[in-house]
mmCIF file of C-alpha atoms in Angstrom:
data_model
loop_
_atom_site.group_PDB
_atom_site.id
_atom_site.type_symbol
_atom_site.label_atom_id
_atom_site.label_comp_id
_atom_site.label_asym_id
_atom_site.label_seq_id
_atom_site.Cartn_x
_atom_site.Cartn_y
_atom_site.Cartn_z
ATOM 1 C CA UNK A 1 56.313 -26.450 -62.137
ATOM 2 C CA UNK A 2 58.274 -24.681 -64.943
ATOM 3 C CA UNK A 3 56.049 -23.113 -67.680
ATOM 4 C CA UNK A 4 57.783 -23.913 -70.966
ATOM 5 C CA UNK A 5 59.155 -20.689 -73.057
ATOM 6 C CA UNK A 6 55.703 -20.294 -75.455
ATOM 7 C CA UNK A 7 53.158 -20.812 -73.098
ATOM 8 C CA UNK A 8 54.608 -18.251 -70.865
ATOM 9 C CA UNK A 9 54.563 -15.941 -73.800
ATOM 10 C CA UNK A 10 51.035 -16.711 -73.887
ATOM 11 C CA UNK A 11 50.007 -16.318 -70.420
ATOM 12 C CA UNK A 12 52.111 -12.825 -70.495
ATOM 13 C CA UNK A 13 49.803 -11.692 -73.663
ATOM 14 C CA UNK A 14 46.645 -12.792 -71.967
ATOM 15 C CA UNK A 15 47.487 -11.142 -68.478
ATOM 16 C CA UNK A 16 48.179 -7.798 -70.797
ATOM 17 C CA UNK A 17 44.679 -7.667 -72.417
ATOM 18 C CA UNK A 18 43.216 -7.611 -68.751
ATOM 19 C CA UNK A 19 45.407 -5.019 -68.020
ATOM 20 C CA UNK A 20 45.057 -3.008 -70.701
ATOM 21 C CA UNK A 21 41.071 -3.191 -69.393
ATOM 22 C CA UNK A 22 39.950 -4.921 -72.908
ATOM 23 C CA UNK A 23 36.662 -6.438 -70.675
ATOM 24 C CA UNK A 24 33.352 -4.484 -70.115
ATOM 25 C CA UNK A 25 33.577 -0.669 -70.413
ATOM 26 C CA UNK A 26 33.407 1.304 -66.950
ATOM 27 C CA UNK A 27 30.854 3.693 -67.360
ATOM 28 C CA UNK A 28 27.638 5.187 -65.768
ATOM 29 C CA UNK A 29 24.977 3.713 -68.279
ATOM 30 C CA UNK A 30 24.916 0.147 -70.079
ATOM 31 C CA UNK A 31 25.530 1.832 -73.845
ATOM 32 C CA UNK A 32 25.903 5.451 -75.331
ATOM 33 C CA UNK A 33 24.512 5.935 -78.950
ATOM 34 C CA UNK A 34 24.754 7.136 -82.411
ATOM 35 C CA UNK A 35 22.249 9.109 -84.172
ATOM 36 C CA UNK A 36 22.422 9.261 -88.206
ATOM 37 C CA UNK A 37 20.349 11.720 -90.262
ATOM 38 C CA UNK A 38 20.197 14.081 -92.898
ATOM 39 C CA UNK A 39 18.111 17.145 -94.812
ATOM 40 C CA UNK A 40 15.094 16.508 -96.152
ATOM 41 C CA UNK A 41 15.118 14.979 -99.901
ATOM 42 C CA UNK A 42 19.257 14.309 -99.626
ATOM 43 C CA UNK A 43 18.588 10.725 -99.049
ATOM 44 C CA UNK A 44 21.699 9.282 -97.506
ATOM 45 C CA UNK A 45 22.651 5.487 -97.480
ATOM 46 C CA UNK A 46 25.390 4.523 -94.805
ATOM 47 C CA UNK A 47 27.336 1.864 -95.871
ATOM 48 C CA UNK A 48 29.330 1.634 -92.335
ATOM 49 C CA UNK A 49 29.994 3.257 -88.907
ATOM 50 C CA UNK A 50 33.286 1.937 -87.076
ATOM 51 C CA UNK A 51 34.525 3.027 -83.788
ATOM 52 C CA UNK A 52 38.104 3.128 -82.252
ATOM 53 C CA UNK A 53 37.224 3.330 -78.236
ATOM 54 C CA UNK A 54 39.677 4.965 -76.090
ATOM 55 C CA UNK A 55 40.914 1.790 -75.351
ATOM 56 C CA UNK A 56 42.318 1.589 -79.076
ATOM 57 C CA UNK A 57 40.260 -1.169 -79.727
ATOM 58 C CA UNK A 58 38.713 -1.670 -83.145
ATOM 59 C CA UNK A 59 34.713 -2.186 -83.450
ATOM 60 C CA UNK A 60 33.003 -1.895 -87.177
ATOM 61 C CA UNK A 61 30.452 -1.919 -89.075
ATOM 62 C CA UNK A 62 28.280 -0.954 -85.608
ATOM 63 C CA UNK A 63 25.899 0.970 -87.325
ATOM 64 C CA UNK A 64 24.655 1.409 -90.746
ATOM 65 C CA UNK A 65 21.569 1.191 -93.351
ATOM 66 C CA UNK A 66 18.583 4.031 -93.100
ATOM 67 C CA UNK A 67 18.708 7.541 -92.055
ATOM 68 C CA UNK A 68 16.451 9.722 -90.435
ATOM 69 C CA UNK A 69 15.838 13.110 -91.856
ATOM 70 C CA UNK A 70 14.963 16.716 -90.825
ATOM 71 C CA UNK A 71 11.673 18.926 -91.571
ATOM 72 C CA UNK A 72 14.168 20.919 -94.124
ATOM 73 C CA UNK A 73 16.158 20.436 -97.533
ATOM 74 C CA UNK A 74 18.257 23.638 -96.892
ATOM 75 C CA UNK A 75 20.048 23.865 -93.734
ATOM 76 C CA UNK A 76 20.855 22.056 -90.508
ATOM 77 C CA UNK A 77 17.921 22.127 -87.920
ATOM 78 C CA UNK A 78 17.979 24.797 -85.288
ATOM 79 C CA UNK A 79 17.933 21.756 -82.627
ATOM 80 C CA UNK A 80 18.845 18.370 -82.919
ATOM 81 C CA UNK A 81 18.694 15.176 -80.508
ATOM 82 C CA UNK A 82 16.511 13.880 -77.971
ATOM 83 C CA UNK A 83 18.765 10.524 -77.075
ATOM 84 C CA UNK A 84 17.518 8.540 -79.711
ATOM 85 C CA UNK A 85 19.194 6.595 -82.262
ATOM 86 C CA UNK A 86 21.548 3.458 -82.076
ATOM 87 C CA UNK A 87 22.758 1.965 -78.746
ATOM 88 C CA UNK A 88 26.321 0.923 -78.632
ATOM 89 C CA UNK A 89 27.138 -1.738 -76.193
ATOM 90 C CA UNK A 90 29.928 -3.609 -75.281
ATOM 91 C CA UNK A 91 32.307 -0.447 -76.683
ATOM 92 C CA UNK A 92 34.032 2.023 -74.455
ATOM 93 C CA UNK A 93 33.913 5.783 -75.381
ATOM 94 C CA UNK A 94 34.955 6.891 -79.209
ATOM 95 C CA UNK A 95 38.178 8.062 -79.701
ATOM 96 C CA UNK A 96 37.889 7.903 -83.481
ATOM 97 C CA UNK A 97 34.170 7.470 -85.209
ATOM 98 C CA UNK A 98 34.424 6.723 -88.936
ATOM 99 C CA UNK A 99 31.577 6.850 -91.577
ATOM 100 C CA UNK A 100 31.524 5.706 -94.883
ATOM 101 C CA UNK A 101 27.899 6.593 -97.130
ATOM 102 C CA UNK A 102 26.265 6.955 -100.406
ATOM 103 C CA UNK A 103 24.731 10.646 -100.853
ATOM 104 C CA UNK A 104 22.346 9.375 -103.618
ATOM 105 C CA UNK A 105 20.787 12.761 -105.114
ATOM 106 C CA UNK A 106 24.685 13.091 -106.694
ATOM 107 C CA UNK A 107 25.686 10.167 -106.162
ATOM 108 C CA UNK A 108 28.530 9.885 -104.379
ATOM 109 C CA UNK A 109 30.335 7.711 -102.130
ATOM 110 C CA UNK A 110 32.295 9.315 -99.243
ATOM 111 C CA UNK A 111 34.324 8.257 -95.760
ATOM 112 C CA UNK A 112 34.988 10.944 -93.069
ATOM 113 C CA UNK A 113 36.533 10.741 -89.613
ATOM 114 C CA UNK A 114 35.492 12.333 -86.273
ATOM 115 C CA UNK A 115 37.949 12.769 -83.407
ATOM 116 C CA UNK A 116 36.555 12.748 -80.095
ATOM 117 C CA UNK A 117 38.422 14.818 -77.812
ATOM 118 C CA UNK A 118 38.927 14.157 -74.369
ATOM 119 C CA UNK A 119 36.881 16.702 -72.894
ATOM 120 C CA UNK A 120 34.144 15.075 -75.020
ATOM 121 C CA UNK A 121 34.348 11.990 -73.262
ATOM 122 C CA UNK A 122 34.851 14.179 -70.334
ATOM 123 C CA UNK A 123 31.312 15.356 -71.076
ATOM 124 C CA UNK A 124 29.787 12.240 -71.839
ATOM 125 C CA UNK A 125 30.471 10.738 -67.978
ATOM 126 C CA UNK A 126 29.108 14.192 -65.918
ATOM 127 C CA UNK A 127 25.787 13.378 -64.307
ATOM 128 C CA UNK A 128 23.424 16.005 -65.237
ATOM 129 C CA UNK A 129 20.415 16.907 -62.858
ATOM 130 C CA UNK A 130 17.836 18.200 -65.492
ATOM 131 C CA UNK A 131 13.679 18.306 -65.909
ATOM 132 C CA UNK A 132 11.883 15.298 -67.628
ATOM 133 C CA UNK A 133 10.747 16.162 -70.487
ATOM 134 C CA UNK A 134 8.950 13.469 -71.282
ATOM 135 C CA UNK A 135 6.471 14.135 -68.218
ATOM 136 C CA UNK A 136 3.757 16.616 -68.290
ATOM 137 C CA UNK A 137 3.737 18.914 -66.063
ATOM 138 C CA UNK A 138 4.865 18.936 -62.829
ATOM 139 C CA UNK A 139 7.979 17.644 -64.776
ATOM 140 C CA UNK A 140 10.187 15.299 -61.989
ATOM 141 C CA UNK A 141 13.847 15.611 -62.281
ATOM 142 C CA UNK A 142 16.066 12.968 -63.070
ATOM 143 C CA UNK A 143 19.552 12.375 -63.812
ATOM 144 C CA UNK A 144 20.982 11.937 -67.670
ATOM 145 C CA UNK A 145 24.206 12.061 -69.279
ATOM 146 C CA UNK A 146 25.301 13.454 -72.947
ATOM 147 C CA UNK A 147 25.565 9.878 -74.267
ATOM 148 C CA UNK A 148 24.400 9.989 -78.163
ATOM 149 C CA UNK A 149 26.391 11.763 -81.108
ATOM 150 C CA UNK A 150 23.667 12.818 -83.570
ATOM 151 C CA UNK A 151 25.645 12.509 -87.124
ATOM 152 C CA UNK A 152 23.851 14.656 -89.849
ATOM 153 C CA UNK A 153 25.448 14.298 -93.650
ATOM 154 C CA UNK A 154 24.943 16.269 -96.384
ATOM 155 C CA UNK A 155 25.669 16.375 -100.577
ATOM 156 C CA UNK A 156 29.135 17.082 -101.193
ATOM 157 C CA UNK A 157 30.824 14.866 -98.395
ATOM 158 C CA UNK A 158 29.692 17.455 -95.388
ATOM 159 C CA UNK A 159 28.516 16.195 -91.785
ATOM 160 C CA UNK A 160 27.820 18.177 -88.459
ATOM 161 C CA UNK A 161 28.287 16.607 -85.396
ATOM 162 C CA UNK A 162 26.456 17.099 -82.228
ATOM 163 C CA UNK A 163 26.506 15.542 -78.298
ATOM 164 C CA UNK A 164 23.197 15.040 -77.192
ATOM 165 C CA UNK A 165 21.389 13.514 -74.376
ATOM 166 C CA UNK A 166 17.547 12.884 -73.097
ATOM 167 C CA UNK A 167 16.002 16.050 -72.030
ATOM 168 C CA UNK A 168 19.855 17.979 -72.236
ATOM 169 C CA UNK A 169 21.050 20.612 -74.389
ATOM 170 C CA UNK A 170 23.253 19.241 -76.808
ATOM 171 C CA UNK A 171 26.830 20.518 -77.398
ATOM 172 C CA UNK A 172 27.697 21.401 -81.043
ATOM 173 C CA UNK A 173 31.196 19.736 -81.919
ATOM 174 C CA UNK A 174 31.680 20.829 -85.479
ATOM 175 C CA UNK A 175 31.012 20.444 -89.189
ATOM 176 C CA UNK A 176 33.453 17.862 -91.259
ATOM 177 C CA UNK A 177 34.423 17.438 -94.880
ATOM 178 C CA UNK A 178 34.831 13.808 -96.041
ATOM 179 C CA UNK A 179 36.423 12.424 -98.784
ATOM 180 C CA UNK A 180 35.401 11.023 -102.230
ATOM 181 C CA UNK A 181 36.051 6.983 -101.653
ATOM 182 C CA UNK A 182 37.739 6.774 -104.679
ATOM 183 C CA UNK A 183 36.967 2.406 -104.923
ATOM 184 C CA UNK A 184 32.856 3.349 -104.801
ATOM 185 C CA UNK A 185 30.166 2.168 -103.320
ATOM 186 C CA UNK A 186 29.874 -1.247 -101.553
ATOM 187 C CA UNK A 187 33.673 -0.461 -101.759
ATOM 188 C CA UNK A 188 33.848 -1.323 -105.277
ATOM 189 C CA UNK A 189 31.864 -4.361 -104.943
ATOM 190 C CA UNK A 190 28.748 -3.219 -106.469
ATOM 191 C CA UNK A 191 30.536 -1.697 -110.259
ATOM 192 C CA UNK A 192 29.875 1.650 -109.209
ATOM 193 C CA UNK A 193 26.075 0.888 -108.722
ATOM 194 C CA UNK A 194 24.484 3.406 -105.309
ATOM 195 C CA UNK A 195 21.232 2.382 -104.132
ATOM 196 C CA UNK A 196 17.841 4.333 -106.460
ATOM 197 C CA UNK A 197 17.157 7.816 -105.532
ATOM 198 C CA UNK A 198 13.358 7.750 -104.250
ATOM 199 C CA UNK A 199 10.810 9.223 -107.178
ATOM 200 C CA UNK A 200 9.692 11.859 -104.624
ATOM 201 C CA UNK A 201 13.943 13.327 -103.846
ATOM 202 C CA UNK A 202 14.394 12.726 -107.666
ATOM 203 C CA UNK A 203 11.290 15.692 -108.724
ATOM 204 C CA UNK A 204 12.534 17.733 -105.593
ATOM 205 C CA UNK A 205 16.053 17.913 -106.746
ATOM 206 C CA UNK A 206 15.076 18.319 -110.437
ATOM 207 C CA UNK A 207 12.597 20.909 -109.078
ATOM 208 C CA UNK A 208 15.020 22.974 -107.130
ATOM 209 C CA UNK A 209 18.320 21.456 -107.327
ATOM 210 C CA UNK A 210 20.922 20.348 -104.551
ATOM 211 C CA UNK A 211 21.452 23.647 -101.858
ATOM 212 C CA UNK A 212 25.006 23.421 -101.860
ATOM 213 C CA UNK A 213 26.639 25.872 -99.233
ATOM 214 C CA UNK A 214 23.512 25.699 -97.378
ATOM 215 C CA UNK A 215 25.035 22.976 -94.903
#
């Protein structure tokens, strides 16, 4: 039987998605992750964490809301990670990670953008042989993967960026500037209203003031 012209067009379309491999990411482990924090005192709000996967397909808002935050005000940590934060499932590897928060000691509203390299995503599918750390001694071994980027933002639009992984080293893969959202917060939903700066940040920052340059 003779397909008519449209419905041929359709079939074609749908055939292309399962080409184009738009159904359940192949990889080694059921989700990687996203880890959001910041200093100590620079409480952070993000409004929204989209994802491009290498795929080119779109995913937003995947993460968002609280923070967790270092032992420090001045400084990034000395290590970071431990394969905590948000699993992402259902999303191939990042190509392009985009964040969009409220630094509330200034406040501020601000959006950056992460590439992720291939050899990232390179990393992120090695099987690593490594000691469990989470055993006391004799420590097994086990196998683990660099699967979580641990996302740390700062006053004045700066984040660092590391890979990290259960028990692994992590790999540092830089520091960012973002941009001022020039529409505010809530993207311009909220009349230029952030969220209340805790009592507790508020007399720290008063105290000492913001450690710009420090991050």
């Amino acid at each position: 039987m003779k397909l008519p012209a449209p419905l041929l067009w359709l079939v074609a379309v749908l055939l292309s998605g399962c080409a184009n491999g738009q159904g359940r990411p192949d990889l080694p482990y059921s989700s990687w992750n996203i880890g959001l924090g910041a200093p100590s005192h620079m409480e952070v709000w993000v409004e929204s964490v989209d994802v491009i996967d290498r795929r080119g397909l779109v995913f937003e808002r995947v993460h968002g809301g609280r923070v967790s935050y270092t032992g420090n005000p001045v400084g990034w940590p000395k290590r970071v990670g431990g394969g905590g934060g948000k699993s992402i499932s259902g999303v191939d590897l990042p190509e392009f990670i985009f964040v969009r928060w409220q630094s509330l000691v200034e406040p501020q509203t601000y959006n950056v953008r992460f590439n992720i390299p291939l050899w990232v995503r390179e990393e992120m599918l090695k099987p690593r042989e490594v000691a469990d750390c989470s055993r006391k001694e004799p420590r097994p071994t086990k196998i683990a993967y660099l699967d979580t980027f641990d996302i740390l933002l700062a006053p004045g639009g700066i984040a660092k960026v590391w890979l990290t992984g259960g028990c692994l080293k992590s790999i540092e893969l830089g520091r960012f500037e973002g941009k001022v959202n020039k529409v505010g917060p809530y993207e311009g939903t909220s009349g230029g209203k952030h969220r209340p700066l805790s009592e507790a940040s508020k007399a720290y920052i008063e105290q000492f003031g913001i450690p710009y340059g420090s991050w």
